[in-house]
mmCIF file of C-alpha atoms and ligand atoms in Angstrom:
data_model
loop_
_atom_site.group_PDB
_atom_site.id
_atom_site.type_symbol
_atom_site.label_atom_id
_atom_site.label_comp_id
_atom_site.label_asym_id
_atom_site.label_seq_id
_atom_site.Cartn_x
_atom_site.Cartn_y
_atom_site.Cartn_z
ATOM 1 C CA UNK J 1 -0.019 -0.059 0.080
ATOM 2 C CA UNK J 2 1.556 3.108 -1.182
ATOM 3 C CA UNK J 3 2.183 6.012 1.555
ATOM 4 C CA UNK J 4 1.143 9.670 1.055
ATOM 5 C CA UNK J 5 3.441 11.722 -1.414
ATOM 6 C CA UNK J 6 5.548 14.044 0.641
ATOM 7 C CA UNK J 7 5.937 16.348 -2.351
ATOM 8 C CA UNK J 8 4.967 16.124 -5.856
ATOM 9 C CA UNK J 9 6.438 18.507 -8.626
ATOM 10 C CA UNK J 10 4.169 19.313 -11.677
ATOM 11 C CA UNK J 11 5.793 20.761 -14.755
ATOM 12 C CA UNK J 12 2.970 22.305 -16.558
ATOM 13 C CA UNK J 13 0.120 23.453 -14.128
ATOM 14 C CA UNK J 14 -2.771 23.646 -16.757
ATOM 15 C CA UNK J 15 -5.837 21.783 -17.167
ATOM 16 C CA UNK J 16 -4.468 18.402 -16.689
ATOM 17 C CA UNK J 17 -1.598 19.017 -14.140
ATOM 18 C CA UNK J 18 -3.907 21.397 -12.243
ATOM 19 C CA UNK J 19 -6.768 18.702 -11.954
ATOM 20 C CA UNK J 20 -4.324 16.183 -10.960
ATOM 21 C CA UNK J 21 -3.264 18.573 -8.075
ATOM 22 C CA UNK J 22 -6.558 19.527 -6.979
ATOM 23 C CA UNK J 23 -7.768 15.970 -6.993
ATOM 24 C CA UNK J 24 -4.612 14.666 -5.019
ATOM 25 C CA UNK J 25 -4.973 17.441 -2.448
ATOM 26 C CA UNK J 26 -8.714 16.701 -1.936
ATOM 27 C CA UNK J 27 -7.976 13.051 -1.333
ATOM 28 C CA UNK J 28 -5.146 13.831 0.997
ATOM 29 C CA UNK J 29 -2.666 11.801 -1.053
ATOM 30 C CA UNK J 30 0.001 14.573 -1.080
ATOM 31 C CA UNK J 31 1.500 16.865 1.358
ATOM 32 C CA UNK J 32 2.900 19.749 -0.759
ATOM 33 C CA UNK J 33 2.573 20.593 -4.561
ATOM 34 C CA UNK J 34 5.316 22.547 -6.292
ATOM 35 C CA UNK J 35 4.658 24.027 -9.732
ATOM 36 C CA UNK J 36 7.103 24.509 -12.587
ATOM 37 C CA UNK J 37 6.114 26.304 -15.866
ATOM 38 C CA UNK J 38 7.079 28.547 -18.774
ATOM 39 C CA UNK J 39 4.551 31.305 -17.601
ATOM 40 C CA UNK J 40 4.921 33.096 -14.356
ATOM 41 C CA UNK J 41 1.463 34.558 -14.592
ATOM 42 C CA UNK J 42 0.010 31.241 -15.164
ATOM 43 C CA UNK J 43 1.729 29.710 -12.066
ATOM 44 C CA UNK J 44 0.685 32.822 -9.900
ATOM 45 C CA UNK J 45 -2.736 31.985 -10.821
ATOM 46 C CA UNK J 46 -2.363 28.248 -10.051
ATOM 47 C CA UNK J 47 -1.107 29.460 -6.684
ATOM 48 C CA UNK J 48 -3.996 31.809 -5.987
ATOM 49 C CA UNK J 49 -6.500 29.203 -7.069
ATOM 50 C CA UNK J 50 -5.022 26.737 -4.434
ATOM 51 C CA UNK J 51 -3.797 24.348 -6.942
ATOM 52 C CA UNK J 52 -0.204 24.518 -6.176
ATOM 53 C CA UNK J 53 1.471 25.429 -2.898
ATOM 54 C CA UNK J 54 4.689 26.922 -4.068
ATOM 55 C CA UNK J 55 6.009 28.114 -7.262
ATOM 56 C CA UNK J 56 9.731 26.387 -7.953
ATOM 57 C CA UNK J 57 12.665 29.008 -8.083
ATOM 58 C CA UNK J 58 14.640 26.422 -10.269
ATOM 59 C CA UNK J 59 14.154 22.925 -11.677
ATOM 60 C CA UNK J 60 16.738 21.624 -9.414
ATOM 61 C CA UNK J 61 14.565 22.907 -6.291
ATOM 62 C CA UNK J 62 11.487 21.399 -7.803
ATOM 63 C CA UNK J 63 13.247 17.942 -8.544
ATOM 64 C CA UNK J 64 15.512 17.409 -5.868
ATOM 65 C CA UNK J 65 13.063 17.389 -2.986
ATOM 66 C CA UNK J 66 10.029 15.596 -4.591
ATOM 67 C CA UNK J 67 9.196 11.798 -4.668
ATOM 68 C CA UNK J 68 6.938 12.231 -7.833
ATOM 69 C CA UNK J 69 7.307 14.438 -10.765
ATOM 70 C CA UNK J 70 4.391 14.799 -13.294
ATOM 71 C CA UNK J 71 4.986 16.336 -16.644
ATOM 72 C CA UNK J 72 1.790 17.791 -17.982
ATOM 73 C CA UNK J 73 2.909 19.949 -20.798
ATOM 74 C CA UNK J 74 2.306 19.767 -24.621
ATOM 75 C CA UNK J 75 3.908 16.421 -25.688
ATOM 76 C CA UNK J 76 6.801 18.082 -27.658
ATOM 77 C CA UNK J 77 8.081 19.652 -24.562
ATOM 78 C CA UNK J 78 8.774 16.438 -22.962
ATOM 79 C CA UNK J 79 12.244 15.485 -24.057
ATOM 80 C CA UNK J 80 13.567 19.158 -22.925
ATOM 81 C CA UNK J 81 11.778 19.117 -19.701
ATOM 82 C CA UNK J 82 13.309 15.639 -18.813
ATOM 83 C CA UNK J 83 16.786 16.745 -19.809
ATOM 84 C CA UNK J 84 16.525 19.706 -17.634
ATOM 85 C CA UNK J 85 15.225 17.301 -14.799
ATOM 86 C CA UNK J 86 17.754 14.381 -15.082
ATOM 87 C CA UNK J 87 20.758 16.101 -13.661
ATOM 88 C CA UNK J 88 18.887 16.401 -10.100
ATOM 89 C CA UNK J 89 16.963 13.157 -10.227
ATOM 90 C CA UNK J 90 17.159 11.080 -7.068
ATOM 91 C CA UNK J 91 17.307 7.337 -7.674
ATOM 92 C CA UNK J 92 13.942 6.922 -5.799
ATOM 93 C CA UNK J 93 11.875 9.881 -7.427
ATOM 94 C CA UNK J 94 9.344 8.399 -10.039
ATOM 95 C CA UNK J 95 8.751 10.712 -12.964
ATOM 96 C CA UNK J 96 5.537 10.321 -14.834
ATOM 97 C CA UNK J 97 3.521 12.086 -17.643
ATOM 98 C CA UNK J 98 -0.009 12.801 -18.834
ATOM 99 C CA UNK J 99 0.773 13.158 -22.614
ATOM 100 C CA UNK J 100 -1.944 12.182 -25.154
ATOM 101 C CA UNK J 101 0.575 10.185 -27.313
ATOM 102 C CA UNK J 102 2.831 7.664 -25.930
ATOM 103 C CA UNK J 103 5.634 6.104 -28.376
ATOM 104 C CA UNK J 104 7.022 9.523 -28.916
ATOM 105 C CA UNK J 105 7.006 10.346 -25.285
ATOM 106 C CA UNK J 106 8.673 7.021 -24.464
ATOM 107 C CA UNK J 107 11.435 7.778 -27.201
ATOM 108 C CA UNK J 108 11.843 11.229 -25.724
ATOM 109 C CA UNK J 109 12.287 9.703 -22.254
ATOM 110 C CA UNK J 110 14.778 7.118 -23.438
ATOM 111 C CA UNK J 111 16.696 9.870 -25.139
ATOM 112 C CA UNK J 112 16.740 12.259 -22.221
ATOM 113 C CA UNK J 113 17.012 9.849 -19.190
ATOM 114 C CA UNK J 114 19.309 7.296 -20.608
ATOM 115 C CA UNK J 115 20.095 4.784 -17.842
ATOM 116 C CA UNK J 116 17.517 6.450 -15.428
ATOM 117 C CA UNK J 117 14.707 5.203 -17.743
ATOM 118 C CA UNK J 118 13.356 2.611 -15.250
ATOM 119 C CA UNK J 119 12.226 5.766 -13.228
ATOM 120 C CA UNK J 120 9.822 6.985 -15.920
ATOM 121 C CA UNK J 121 6.298 5.529 -15.850
ATOM 122 C CA UNK J 122 4.210 6.771 -19.081
ATOM 123 C CA UNK J 123 0.577 7.292 -18.503
ATOM 124 C CA UNK J 124 -2.443 9.236 -20.134
ATOM 125 C CA UNK J 125 -5.608 10.271 -18.466
ATOM 126 C CA UNK J 126 -8.571 9.803 -20.877
ATOM 127 C CA UNK J 127 -10.477 12.746 -19.451
ATOM 128 C CA UNK J 128 -10.260 16.419 -20.474
ATOM 129 C CA UNK J 129 -12.102 19.192 -21.951
ATOM 130 C CA UNK J 130 -11.632 21.870 -24.614
ATOM 131 C CA UNK J 131 -10.389 24.516 -22.180
ATOM 132 C CA UNK J 132 -7.038 25.042 -20.941
ATOM 133 C CA UNK J 133 -4.722 26.749 -18.365
ATOM 134 C CA UNK J 134 -5.059 26.395 -14.588
ATOM 135 C CA UNK J 135 -8.381 28.283 -14.463
ATOM 136 C CA UNK J 136 -9.857 25.152 -16.329
ATOM 137 C CA UNK J 137 -8.660 22.677 -13.822
ATOM 138 C CA UNK J 138 -11.526 20.675 -11.936
ATOM 139 C CA UNK J 139 -11.159 18.442 -8.867
ATOM 140 C CA UNK J 140 -13.582 15.888 -10.119
ATOM 141 C CA UNK J 141 -12.103 15.606 -13.906
ATOM 142 C CA UNK J 142 -10.753 12.149 -13.353
ATOM 143 C CA UNK J 143 -13.563 10.717 -11.316
ATOM 144 C CA UNK J 144 -14.639 7.245 -12.884
ATOM 145 C CA UNK J 145 -12.485 8.077 -15.906
ATOM 146 C CA UNK J 146 -9.723 5.887 -17.413
ATOM 147 C CA UNK J 147 -6.067 6.390 -17.065
ATOM 148 C CA UNK J 148 -3.874 4.350 -19.627
ATOM 149 C CA UNK J 149 -0.523 3.246 -18.188
ATOM 150 C CA UNK J 150 1.986 2.377 -20.898
ATOM 151 C CA UNK J 151 4.456 0.763 -18.729
ATOM 152 C CA UNK J 152 8.158 0.143 -19.770
ATOM 153 C CA UNK J 153 9.916 -3.317 -19.348
ATOM 154 C CA UNK J 154 12.346 -1.456 -17.101
ATOM 155 C CA UNK J 155 9.781 -0.146 -14.646
ATOM 156 C CA UNK J 156 9.565 -1.631 -11.292
ATOM 157 C CA UNK J 157 6.197 -2.996 -10.203
ATOM 158 C CA UNK J 158 6.317 -0.770 -7.247
ATOM 159 C CA UNK J 159 6.809 2.383 -9.435
ATOM 160 C CA UNK J 160 3.964 1.352 -11.612
ATOM 161 C CA UNK J 161 1.766 0.675 -8.506
ATOM 162 C CA UNK J 162 2.663 4.107 -7.135
ATOM 163 C CA UNK J 163 1.602 5.924 -10.235
ATOM 164 C CA UNK J 164 -1.515 3.845 -10.488
ATOM 165 C CA UNK J 165 -2.318 4.555 -6.829
ATOM 166 C CA UNK J 166 -1.957 8.442 -7.305
ATOM 167 C CA UNK J 167 -4.631 8.289 -10.218
ATOM 168 C CA UNK J 168 -6.710 6.050 -8.158
ATOM 169 C CA UNK J 169 -6.774 8.670 -5.531
ATOM 170 C CA UNK J 170 -8.152 11.007 -8.158
ATOM 171 C CA UNK J 171 -10.954 8.623 -8.737
ATOM 172 C CA UNK J 172 -9.482 7.114 -11.916
ATOM 173 C CA UNK J 173 -9.681 3.619 -13.357
ATOM 174 C CA UNK J 174 -6.393 2.063 -14.393
ATOM 175 C CA UNK J 175 -5.897 0.473 -17.712
ATOM 176 C CA UNK J 176 -2.706 -0.703 -19.220
ATOM 177 C CA UNK J 177 -1.554 -0.771 -23.044
ATOM 178 C CA UNK J 178 1.691 -0.868 -24.957
ATOM 179 C CA UNK J 179 2.665 2.536 -26.593
ATOM 180 C CA UNK J 180 1.885 1.419 -29.994
ATOM 181 C CA UNK J 181 -1.410 -0.091 -29.150
ATOM 182 C CA UNK J 182 -2.223 3.219 -27.214
ATOM 183 C CA UNK J 183 -1.384 5.473 -30.102
ATOM 184 C CA UNK J 184 -3.418 3.385 -32.594
ATOM 185 C CA UNK J 185 -6.495 3.483 -30.447
ATOM 186 C CA UNK J 186 -6.384 7.193 -29.645
ATOM 187 C CA UNK J 187 -5.502 8.139 -33.218
ATOM 188 C CA UNK J 188 -9.045 6.673 -34.186
ATOM 189 C CA UNK J 189 -11.165 7.973 -31.403
ATOM 190 C CA UNK J 190 -9.542 11.047 -30.139
ATOM 191 C CA UNK J 191 -6.888 12.395 -32.526
ATOM 192 C CA UNK J 192 -8.683 12.179 -35.759
ATOM 193 C CA UNK J 193 -11.955 13.661 -34.338
ATOM 194 C CA UNK J 194 -9.958 16.754 -33.275
ATOM 195 C CA UNK J 195 -8.484 16.960 -36.619
ATOM 196 C CA UNK J 196 -11.951 16.717 -38.309
ATOM 197 C CA UNK J 197 -13.392 19.225 -35.988
ATOM 198 C CA UNK J 198 -10.630 21.776 -36.621
ATOM 199 C CA UNK J 199 -10.937 21.261 -40.422
ATOM 200 C CA UNK J 200 -14.655 21.738 -40.547
ATOM 201 C CA UNK J 201 -14.517 24.970 -38.628
ATOM 202 C CA UNK J 202 -11.703 26.350 -40.572
ATOM 203 C CA UNK J 203 -13.497 25.438 -43.740
ATOM 204 C CA UNK J 204 -16.737 27.167 -42.590
ATOM 205 C CA UNK J 205 -14.681 30.250 -41.262
ATOM 206 C CA UNK J 206 -12.879 30.818 -44.585
ATOM 207 C CA UNK J 207 -16.194 30.910 -46.668
ATOM 208 C CA UNK J 208 -17.170 34.468 -47.805
ATOM 209 C CA UNK J 209 -20.559 34.126 -46.034
ATOM 210 C CA UNK J 210 -18.891 32.560 -42.850
ATOM 211 C CA UNK J 211 -20.915 35.175 -40.693
ATOM 212 C CA UNK J 212 -24.303 34.006 -42.122
ATOM 213 C CA UNK J 213 -23.358 30.448 -41.579
ATOM 214 C CA UNK J 214 -22.202 30.745 -37.864
ATOM 215 C CA UNK J 215 -25.391 32.753 -37.299
ATOM 216 C CA UNK J 216 -27.457 29.727 -38.397
ATOM 217 C CA UNK J 217 -25.288 26.943 -36.891
ATOM 218 C CA UNK J 218 -27.202 25.029 -34.051
ATOM 219 C CA UNK J 219 -26.455 22.457 -31.359
ATOM 220 C CA UNK J 220 -25.490 19.842 -34.048
ATOM 221 C CA UNK J 221 -22.704 21.985 -35.193
ATOM 222 C CA UNK J 222 -21.768 22.819 -31.670
ATOM 223 C CA UNK J 223 -21.555 19.257 -30.587
ATOM 224 C CA UNK J 224 -19.726 18.315 -33.554
ATOM 225 C CA UNK J 225 -17.182 21.266 -33.222
ATOM 226 C CA UNK J 226 -16.793 21.615 -29.624
ATOM 227 C CA UNK J 227 -13.322 20.030 -29.472
ATOM 228 C CA UNK J 228 -12.097 22.613 -32.124
ATOM 229 C CA UNK J 229 -12.137 25.018 -29.109
ATOM 230 C CA UNK J 230 -9.060 23.226 -27.723
ATOM 231 C CA UNK J 231 -5.467 24.315 -27.722
ATOM 232 C CA UNK J 232 -3.893 24.532 -31.318
ATOM 233 C CA UNK J 233 -0.450 24.153 -29.674
ATOM 234 C CA UNK J 234 -1.328 20.913 -27.844
ATOM 235 C CA UNK J 235 -3.270 19.464 -30.797
ATOM 236 C CA UNK J 236 -0.313 20.404 -33.227
ATOM 237 C CA UNK J 237 2.155 18.571 -30.945
ATOM 238 C CA UNK J 238 -0.278 15.432 -30.796
ATOM 239 C CA UNK J 239 -0.778 15.423 -34.644
ATOM 240 C CA UNK J 240 2.804 15.457 -35.474
ATOM 241 C CA UNK J 241 3.639 12.984 -32.639
ATOM 242 C CA UNK J 242 1.060 10.580 -33.884
ATOM 243 C CA UNK J 243 1.237 11.227 -37.622
ATOM 244 C CA UNK J 244 1.728 7.768 -38.913
ATOM 245 C CA UNK J 245 -1.266 6.250 -37.090
ATOM 246 C CA UNK J 246 -3.264 9.415 -37.771
ATOM 247 C CA UNK J 247 -2.613 9.003 -41.561
ATOM 248 C CA UNK J 248 -3.936 5.455 -41.508
ATOM 249 C CA UNK J 249 -7.100 6.612 -39.743
ATOM 250 C CA UNK J 250 -7.480 9.778 -42.075
ATOM 251 C CA UNK J 251 -7.073 7.388 -45.056
ATOM 252 C CA UNK J 252 -9.865 5.163 -43.756
ATOM 253 C CA UNK J 253 -12.147 7.917 -43.044
ATOM 254 C CA UNK J 254 -11.389 9.719 -46.481
ATOM 255 C CA UNK J 255 -12.304 6.397 -48.165
ATOM 256 C CA UNK J 256 -15.494 5.998 -46.186
ATOM 257 C CA UNK J 257 -16.343 9.664 -47.259
ATOM 258 C CA UNK J 258 -15.628 8.657 -50.807
ATOM 259 C CA UNK J 259 -18.144 6.053 -50.603
ATOM 260 C CA UNK J 260 -20.681 8.124 -49.250
ATOM 261 C CA UNK J 261 -19.730 10.822 -51.893
ATOM 262 C CA UNK J 262 -20.549 8.384 -54.461
ATOM 263 C CA UNK J 263 -23.891 7.330 -52.961
ATOM 264 C CA UNK J 264 -24.932 11.062 -53.011
ATOM 265 C CA UNK J 265 -23.621 11.474 -56.516
ATOM 266 C CA UNK J 266 -26.018 8.434 -57.321
ATOM 267 C CA UNK J 267 -28.772 9.574 -55.137
ATOM 268 C CA UNK J 268 -28.637 6.126 -53.436
ATOM 269 C CA UNK J 269 -30.807 6.794 -50.596
ATOM 270 C CA UNK J 270 -30.943 3.150 -49.474
ATOM 271 C CA UNK J 271 -26.983 3.004 -49.438
ATOM 272 C CA UNK J 272 -26.726 6.293 -47.490
ATOM 273 C CA UNK J 273 -29.456 5.068 -45.020
ATOM 274 C CA UNK J 274 -27.558 1.907 -44.568
ATOM 275 C CA UNK J 275 -24.273 3.678 -43.566
ATOM 276 C CA UNK J 276 -26.256 6.108 -41.142
ATOM 277 C CA UNK J 277 -28.292 3.179 -39.618
ATOM 278 C CA UNK J 278 -24.888 1.116 -39.113
ATOM 279 C CA UNK J 279 -23.498 4.262 -37.431
ATOM 280 C CA UNK J 280 -26.626 5.095 -35.358
ATOM 281 C CA UNK J 281 -26.745 1.411 -34.095
ATOM 282 C CA UNK J 282 -22.921 1.350 -33.243
ATOM 283 C CA UNK J 283 -23.239 4.766 -31.318
ATOM 284 C CA UNK J 284 -26.377 3.553 -29.211
ATOM 285 C CA UNK J 285 -24.451 0.409 -28.261
ATOM 286 C CA UNK J 286 -21.369 2.428 -27.351
ATOM 287 C CA UNK J 287 -23.327 4.769 -25.159
ATOM 288 C CA UNK J 288 -25.375 1.976 -23.510
ATOM 289 C CA UNK J 289 -22.012 0.161 -22.801
ATOM 290 C CA UNK J 290 -20.675 3.468 -21.205
ATOM 291 C CA UNK J 291 -23.737 4.171 -19.065
ATOM 292 C CA UNK J 292 -23.811 0.503 -17.902
ATOM 293 C CA UNK J 293 -20.128 0.519 -16.884
ATOM 294 C CA UNK J 294 -20.706 4.135 -15.165
ATOM 295 C CA UNK J 295 -23.808 2.611 -13.273
ATOM 296 C CA UNK J 296 -21.505 -0.415 -12.083
ATOM 297 C CA UNK J 297 -18.752 1.962 -10.945
ATOM 298 C CA UNK J 298 -21.134 4.217 -8.945
ATOM 299 C CA UNK J 299 -22.670 1.304 -7.313
ATOM 300 C CA UNK J 300 -19.297 -0.091 -6.287
ATOM 301 C CA UNK J 301 -19.537 -3.335 -8.333
ATOM 302 C CA UNK J 302 -16.891 -4.955 -10.450
HETATM 303 N N1 LIG M 401 -6.594 18.915 -22.749
HETATM 304 C C1 LIG M 401 -6.987 17.618 -22.552
HETATM 305 O O1 LIG M 401 -8.257 17.410 -22.542
HETATM 306 C C2 LIG M 401 -6.128 16.633 -22.316
HETATM 307 C C3 LIG M 401 -4.762 16.777 -22.293
HETATM 308 N N2 LIG M 401 -3.812 15.730 -22.237
HETATM 309 C C4 LIG M 401 -2.461 16.036 -22.359
HETATM 310 O O2 LIG M 401 -1.916 16.703 -21.076
HETATM 311 C C5 LIG M 401 -0.878 17.579 -21.365
HETATM 312 C C6 LIG M 401 -1.163 19.052 -20.875
HETATM 313 O O3 LIG M 401 -2.491 19.394 -21.452
HETATM 314 P P1 LIG M 401 -3.508 20.571 -20.691
HETATM 315 O O4 LIG M 401 -3.268 20.531 -19.323
HETATM 316 O O5 LIG M 401 -4.784 20.642 -21.532
HETATM 317 O O6 LIG M 401 -2.815 21.991 -21.546
HETATM 318 P P2 LIG M 401 -2.633 23.433 -20.702
HETATM 319 O O7 LIG M 401 -2.540 24.222 -21.807
HETATM 320 O O8 LIG M 401 -3.928 23.649 -19.932
HETATM 321 O O9 LIG M 401 -1.423 23.405 -19.796
HETATM 322 C C7 LIG M 401 -0.233 22.980 -20.196
HETATM 323 C C8 LIG M 401 0.790 23.881 -19.177
HETATM 324 O O10 LIG M 401 2.018 23.389 -19.719
HETATM 325 C C9 LIG M 401 2.697 24.478 -19.583
HETATM 326 N N3 LIG M 401 4.081 24.316 -20.324
HETATM 327 C C10 LIG M 401 4.372 24.536 -21.749
HETATM 328 N N4 LIG M 401 5.570 24.290 -21.938
HETATM 329 C C11 LIG M 401 6.130 23.971 -20.832
HETATM 330 C C12 LIG M 401 7.352 23.733 -20.552
HETATM 331 N N5 LIG M 401 8.411 23.541 -21.312
HETATM 332 N N6 LIG M 401 7.784 23.463 -19.173
HETATM 333 C C13 LIG M 401 6.953 23.570 -18.230
HETATM 334 N N7 LIG M 401 5.622 23.911 -18.467
HETATM 335 C C14 LIG M 401 5.305 24.080 -19.739
HETATM 336 C C15 LIG M 401 1.980 25.762 -20.076
HETATM 337 O O11 LIG M 401 2.470 27.014 -19.792
HETATM 338 C C16 LIG M 401 0.783 25.428 -19.488
HETATM 339 O O12 LIG M 401 0.415 25.981 -18.451
HETATM 340 C C17 LIG M 401 -0.718 17.548 -22.969
HETATM 341 O O13 LIG M 401 0.432 16.704 -23.175
HETATM 342 C C18 LIG M 401 -1.959 16.926 -23.424
HETATM 343 O O14 LIG M 401 -1.785 15.971 -24.669
HETATM 344 C C19 LIG M 401 -4.289 14.565 -21.792
HETATM 345 C C20 LIG M 401 -5.575 14.333 -21.561
HETATM 346 C C21 LIG M 401 -6.580 15.334 -21.926
HETATM 347 O O1 LIG M 402 -12.686 17.468 -24.830
HETATM 348 C C1 LIG M 402 -12.707 16.286 -24.958
HETATM 349 O O2 LIG M 402 -13.872 15.723 -25.035
HETATM 350 C C2 LIG M 402 -11.604 15.413 -25.151
HETATM 351 O O3 LIG M 402 -11.492 14.657 -26.038
HETATM 352 C C3 LIG M 402 -10.584 15.491 -24.064
HETATM 353 C C4 LIG M 402 -9.214 14.919 -24.285
HETATM 354 C C5 LIG M 402 -8.275 15.466 -25.009
HETATM 355 C C6 LIG M 402 -7.126 14.735 -25.198
HETATM 356 C C7 LIG M 402 -6.927 13.540 -24.527
HETATM 357 O O4 LIG M 402 -5.732 12.875 -24.722
HETATM 358 C C8 LIG M 402 -7.920 12.698 -23.906
HETATM 359 C C9 LIG M 402 -9.150 13.502 -23.715
#
């Protein structure tokens, strides 16, 4: 059984790092949280909001006295953050992350940490929203949400258990995948949908009559494009980091669109309805499965 963390350092105190901090504080799983970031103003906001107890004056100060380090910055920052950390890393300190992609993060960690790689336990909370920064952080963001740990062969069971325990204190449910499986899954159900939402809003916004279109856009457009309100920097990094898997999903989706387009050219209502019905049935089944799992979770079953 893991004991309470004495001190956790969070690199990137935004939505994800901030929500992790708030949830751990609420559960009593940590004594002190230290924030490190690239924007002083944002760290001061995090401190005023009670998310972090202290703003680190240096990476050395943040790292040397912490038993857990969480990296919750855009994924392309991972290698430079780890390179800054490594000279001060104690043998017992565990480093983890919350990045939305995993194969690139593991490569970055191997390059930066070298023979300290066993101390890095990669993870990804499957929870979030389209808002960013410490103001968007929520204490309950991770309650009943999945966290995927993509453990490395070098990780010890104790270190993986400690990271899992921290997320469980936030209310999360732990899953495990390998990094390639992880990136293939999230290319399909998270990364591609974000690209599509951005593309649709960009397309509409560039039309000469965009104002009229936005004036009449209703809740369907709002639902479909909510995630296009997300951080462009974060999603640029995810898109580039997972480009191979995303290209595969984009090709598959483009092929489906081409089929649908041909049915439209042919005014083939039966074929269009067949695709729509298949999608409607699959979505209903998916929602029912989620609701059943949530009910079981609420009722404490397993
Ligand atoms: N937004 C979401 O819904 C989810 C995001 N993630 C992942 O979590 C990570 C953080 O995302 P958010 O919290 O949403 O973004 P955010 O924009 O709310 O927070 C990121 C923070 O990192 C800081 N930062 C940037 N570069 C840094 C550096 N070199 N050193 C230290 N701090 C730095 C920024 O100033 C900002 O405060 C990303 O890797 C993202 O892929 C994972 C699950 C969900
Ligand atoms: O806003 C939403 O609905 C999301 O999809 C949040 C999200 C964004 C990135 C992730 O890696 C995981 C979850």
